[in-house]
Short mmCIF file of C-alpha atoms and ligand atoms in Angstrom, two decimals:
data_model
loop_
_atom_site.label_atom_id
_atom_site.label_comp_id
_atom_site.label_asym_id
_atom_site.label_seq_id
_atom_site.Cartn_x
_atom_site.Cartn_y
_atom_site.Cartn_z
CA MET A 1 0.00 0.00 0.00
CA GLU A 2 2.77 2.35 1.03
CA THR A 3 4.68 1.50 -2.08
CA THR A 4 1.63 2.33 -4.23
CA THR A 5 1.18 5.71 -2.48
CA GLY A 6 4.88 6.39 -2.98
CA GLN A 7 4.65 5.41 -6.63
CA LEU A 8 1.57 7.59 -7.11
CA GLU A 9 3.31 10.55 -5.52
CA SER A 10 6.41 10.21 -7.61
CA LEU A 11 4.22 9.81 -10.70
CA ARG A 12 2.35 12.97 -9.72
CA ALA A 13 5.64 14.78 -9.12
CA GLU A 14 6.90 13.60 -12.50
CA LEU A 15 3.70 14.76 -14.20
CA GLU A 16 3.97 18.09 -12.41
CA GLU A 17 7.58 18.41 -13.56
CA GLN A 18 6.60 17.60 -17.15
CA ARG A 19 3.78 20.13 -17.01
CA ARG A 20 6.24 22.74 -15.73
CA ILE A 21 8.70 21.94 -18.54
CA ALA A 22 5.90 22.12 -21.12
CA GLU A 23 4.80 25.49 -19.74
CA GLU A 24 8.35 26.78 -19.85
CA LYS A 25 8.67 25.63 -23.44
CA GLU A 26 5.44 27.31 -24.35
CA ASP A 27 6.61 30.54 -22.72
CA GLN A 28 9.84 30.28 -24.61
CA LEU A 29 7.99 29.70 -27.90
CA GLN A 30 5.81 32.69 -27.23
CA ARG A 31 8.89 34.81 -26.58
CA TYR A 32 10.40 33.61 -29.86
CA ALA A 33 7.17 34.43 -31.68
CA ALA A 34 7.13 37.91 -30.12
CA ASP A 35 10.78 38.44 -31.13
CA LEU A 36 9.98 37.34 -34.67
CA ARG A 37 7.03 39.71 -34.81
CA ASP A 38 9.22 42.59 -33.58
CA THR A 39 11.92 41.72 -36.13
CA PHE A 40 9.34 41.52 -38.90
CA VAL A 41 7.85 44.91 -37.96
CA ALA A 42 11.30 46.48 -37.68
CA GLU A 43 12.34 45.08 -41.06
CA ARG A 44 9.15 46.20 -42.72
CA GLU A 45 9.66 49.66 -41.26
CA SER A 46 13.23 49.86 -42.48
CA ALA A 47 12.19 48.58 -45.93
CA GLU A 48 9.55 51.30 -46.04
CA GLU A 49 12.09 53.89 -44.91
CA LEU A 50 14.46 52.72 -47.63
CA ARG A 51 11.70 52.88 -50.24
CA ALA A 52 10.72 56.36 -49.04
CA SER A 53 14.32 57.52 -49.29
CA TYR A 54 14.53 56.12 -52.84
CA VAL A 55 11.39 58.03 -53.79
CA ALA A 56 12.74 61.20 -52.13
CA THR A 57 16.02 60.88 -54.05
CA VAL A 58 14.23 60.44 -57.36
CA ARG A 59 11.90 63.37 -56.61
CA ALA A 60 14.88 65.60 -55.74
CA LEU A 61 16.58 64.71 -59.03
CA THR A 62 13.36 65.26 -60.98
CA ASN A 63 12.77 68.62 -59.31
CA ALA A 64 16.33 69.70 -60.14
CA VAL A 65 15.42 69.37 -63.82
CA GLU A 66 11.88 70.74 -63.67
CA ALA A 67 12.88 73.74 -61.53
CA ARG A 68 14.97 74.96 -64.48
CA ASP A 69 12.36 74.43 -67.13
CA ALA A 70 9.44 76.65 -66.22
CA TYR A 71 7.53 75.70 -69.38
CA THR A 72 7.16 72.04 -68.61
CA GLY A 73 5.86 72.42 -65.04
CA LYS A 74 4.72 69.04 -63.84
CA HIS A 75 5.43 67.33 -67.14
CA ALA A 76 7.48 64.50 -65.61
CA GLU A 77 4.80 63.69 -63.04
CA ARG A 78 2.02 63.64 -65.63
CA VAL A 79 4.07 61.56 -68.06
CA ALA A 80 4.82 59.11 -65.24
CA ALA A 81 1.09 58.87 -64.46
CA TYR A 82 0.09 58.36 -68.13
CA GLY A 83 2.96 55.93 -68.58
CA LEU A 84 2.00 53.86 -65.54
CA GLU A 85 -1.65 53.80 -66.63
CA LEU A 86 -0.57 52.34 -70.00
CA THR A 87 2.01 50.01 -68.44
CA ARG A 88 -0.61 48.50 -66.12
CA ARG A 89 -2.63 47.55 -69.21
CA ILE A 90 0.35 46.17 -71.13
CA ASP A 91 2.51 44.51 -68.46
CA PRO A 92 1.26 44.72 -64.84
CA LYS A 93 4.54 43.34 -63.46
CA LEU A 94 6.50 46.08 -65.18
CA ALA A 95 4.09 48.63 -63.69
CA ASP A 96 4.68 47.24 -60.20
CA ASP A 97 8.44 47.65 -60.50
CA PRO A 98 9.18 51.04 -58.86
CA GLN A 99 12.04 51.53 -61.33
CA THR A 100 9.53 51.97 -64.14
CA GLU A 101 8.05 55.04 -62.43
CA PHE A 102 11.53 56.26 -61.48
CA GLY A 103 12.65 56.02 -65.11
CA PHE A 104 9.55 57.90 -66.31
CA LEU A 105 10.16 60.65 -63.74
CA LEU A 106 13.88 60.93 -64.45
CA HIS A 107 13.77 60.72 -68.25
CA ASP A 108 15.14 64.23 -68.81
CA VAL A 109 17.59 64.34 -65.88
CA GLY A 110 20.41 64.75 -68.42
CA LYS A 111 19.06 68.21 -69.28
CA VAL A 112 20.84 69.52 -66.16
CA ALA A 113 23.93 69.60 -68.38
CA ILE A 114 22.29 71.57 -71.22
CA PRO A 115 23.00 75.34 -71.12
CA ASP A 116 20.01 77.65 -70.48
CA GLY A 117 20.52 79.39 -73.84
CA ILE A 118 19.77 76.13 -75.64
CA LEU A 119 17.19 74.73 -73.26
CA TYR A 120 15.02 77.88 -73.37
CA LYS A 121 15.46 78.74 -77.03
CA THR A 122 12.07 79.07 -78.71
CA THR A 123 13.43 79.36 -82.24
CA ASP A 124 15.05 76.49 -84.17
CA LEU A 125 18.31 75.19 -82.76
CA ALA A 126 21.51 75.47 -84.81
CA GLU A 127 23.03 72.14 -85.80
CA GLU A 128 25.64 72.05 -83.03
CA GLU A 129 23.06 73.17 -80.48
CA GLN A 130 20.79 70.39 -81.61
CA SER A 131 23.52 67.80 -81.34
CA LEU A 132 24.29 68.97 -77.79
CA MET A 133 20.58 68.81 -76.92
CA ARG A 134 20.40 65.29 -78.31
CA ARG A 135 23.07 64.18 -75.86
CA HIS A 136 20.73 64.56 -72.87
CA PRO A 137 19.56 60.90 -72.82
CA VAL A 138 23.16 59.64 -72.62
CA ILE A 139 24.13 62.30 -70.06
CA GLY A 140 21.10 61.28 -67.97
CA PHE A 141 22.04 57.62 -68.33
CA GLU A 142 25.56 58.40 -67.11
CA ILE A 143 24.11 60.25 -64.10
CA VAL A 144 21.88 57.42 -62.89
CA ARG A 145 23.61 54.26 -64.18
CA GLY A 146 25.84 53.84 -61.13
CA ILE A 147 22.93 53.90 -58.70
CA GLU A 148 21.98 50.31 -57.91
CA PHE A 149 18.26 50.88 -57.40
CA LEU A 150 18.06 52.80 -60.70
CA GLU A 151 19.65 50.32 -63.10
CA ALA A 152 16.44 49.53 -64.99
CA ALA A 153 15.35 53.18 -64.78
CA ALA A 154 18.65 54.15 -66.45
CA GLN A 155 17.58 52.17 -69.54
CA ILE A 156 14.39 54.24 -69.82
CA VAL A 157 16.42 57.44 -69.42
CA ARG A 158 18.83 56.36 -72.18
CA HIS A 159 16.22 55.19 -74.66
CA HIS A 160 13.36 57.66 -74.18
CA HIS A 161 13.99 59.30 -77.58
CA GLU A 162 14.33 56.12 -79.64
CA ARG A 163 11.74 55.61 -82.39
CA PHE A 164 10.03 52.33 -83.25
CA ASP A 165 11.39 52.55 -86.83
CA GLY A 166 14.98 52.95 -85.60
CA GLU A 167 15.25 56.62 -86.60
CA GLY A 168 15.52 57.89 -83.03
CA TYR A 169 18.50 58.51 -80.78
CA PRO A 170 20.94 57.93 -79.13
CA ASP A 171 21.37 54.31 -80.28
CA GLY A 172 18.95 54.06 -83.21
CA LEU A 173 17.34 50.97 -81.67
CA ALA A 174 14.22 49.67 -83.42
CA GLY A 175 11.12 47.64 -82.47
CA ASP A 176 11.47 45.25 -79.56
CA ASP A 177 15.14 46.16 -79.10
CA ILE A 178 13.89 49.33 -77.42
CA PRO A 179 13.04 48.51 -73.77
CA LEU A 180 9.23 48.17 -73.45
CA ALA A 181 9.04 50.85 -70.75
CA ALA A 182 10.82 53.29 -73.09
CA ARG A 183 8.35 52.47 -75.91
CA ILE A 184 5.47 53.16 -73.52
CA PHE A 185 7.15 56.33 -72.29
CA SER A 186 7.40 57.66 -75.82
CA VAL A 187 3.60 57.56 -76.29
CA ALA A 188 2.93 59.01 -72.81
CA ASP A 189 5.46 61.81 -73.37
CA THR A 190 3.94 62.82 -76.71
CA LEU A 191 0.44 62.71 -75.27
CA ASP A 192 1.45 65.15 -72.53
CA ALA A 193 3.55 67.40 -74.77
CA MET A 194 0.68 67.74 -77.29
CA THR A 195 -2.08 68.42 -74.77
CA THR A 196 -0.14 70.95 -72.67
CA ASP A 197 -0.21 74.70 -73.40
CA ARG A 198 3.18 76.23 -74.23
CA PRO A 199 4.00 79.96 -74.37
CA TYR A 200 4.28 79.70 -78.16
CA ARG A 201 1.20 77.52 -78.82
CA PRO A 202 -1.93 76.25 -77.08
CA GLY A 203 -2.28 72.54 -76.31
CA LEU A 204 -4.23 70.26 -78.66
CA GLN A 205 -7.58 68.76 -77.76
CA LEU A 206 -7.34 65.18 -76.58
CA ASP A 207 -8.94 63.73 -79.72
CA GLU A 208 -6.52 65.70 -81.92
CA ALA A 209 -3.56 64.42 -79.89
CA ARG A 210 -4.90 60.86 -80.16
CA ALA A 211 -5.14 61.24 -83.96
CA GLU A 212 -1.54 62.55 -84.19
CA ILE A 213 -0.25 59.65 -82.13
CA ARG A 214 -2.23 57.15 -84.22
CA ALA A 215 -0.59 58.67 -87.31
CA GLY A 216 2.83 57.84 -85.81
CA SER A 217 1.96 54.21 -85.04
CA GLY A 218 4.61 51.88 -86.47
CA THR A 219 7.01 54.72 -87.29
CA GLN A 220 7.56 56.78 -84.14
CA PHE A 221 5.54 54.55 -81.82
CA ASP A 222 5.06 50.87 -81.01
CA PRO A 223 1.64 49.94 -82.52
CA ALA A 224 0.85 47.73 -79.51
CA VAL A 225 1.29 50.71 -77.17
CA VAL A 226 -0.78 52.96 -79.46
CA ASP A 227 -3.55 50.31 -79.36
CA GLN A 228 -3.54 50.46 -75.57
CA LEU A 229 -3.76 54.25 -75.64
CA GLU A 230 -6.80 53.97 -77.93
CA GLN A 231 -8.45 51.73 -75.35
CA LEU A 232 -7.62 54.13 -72.52
CA PRO A 233 -10.81 56.11 -71.85
CA ASP A 234 -10.69 59.92 -72.08
CA GLU A 235 -11.75 60.05 -68.42
CA ALA A 236 -8.53 58.32 -67.33
CA VAL A 237 -6.47 60.96 -69.15
CA GLU A 238 -8.65 63.83 -67.86
CA ARG A 239 -8.41 62.53 -64.31
CA ILE A 240 -4.60 62.63 -64.42
CA ARG A 241 -4.64 66.12 -65.95
CA ALA A 242 -6.97 67.36 -63.21
CA GLN A 243 -4.94 65.72 -60.44
CA ILE A 244 -1.51 66.89 -61.63
CA GLY A 245 -2.57 70.23 -63.12
FE1 FE2 B 301 14.05 64.04 -73.42
#
């Protein structure tokens, strides 16, 4: 009898010990889980901080260009918005890559190296002035190429004046050899340039601008991108114009 009581007690003690160990393990697991949660939150915060500092850097560079060119105003921002709207319809993954927007915003960053006398000239440029002006995509490419988070954006900057028929610059690339984002940019850029008032001419109506772009399909522009623009409702374009004035 005594032996049984003793056995029961030691069994109880053993059970109690096991319960205590299990509780300790559970506490430990909960502490690990809490640590993981904290790490996850901290990492997400630092990733967001990093992303925000990327965006701030790109905005600062974009503003450096636009501050000089009073005529274009918020051109880069509108082009980026039109460009992203088209990109979402053509290649959603490309639209999700922040570098696509960065490239759209930074396209003319190379103009920082173009003298005011050429940049602001409203009459035709002399040949050597024109050839200097046409260097801005390569200058811009050289400015951003070394920045790791802008490598894909640098390709848009370099190729934003290529033409679908190969008659553009700086590399005379044609068709699919031109990065898709640069082909999309080209349509978005022309849409904004045509519909914006300039000191020397009023902007075109949207339907007139659409007709001009259609006329350049296959020569200046990628027909697939022009098709997507045709499917983009006027309201989408008007909304961007109203938002980014
Ligand atoms: Fe340009």
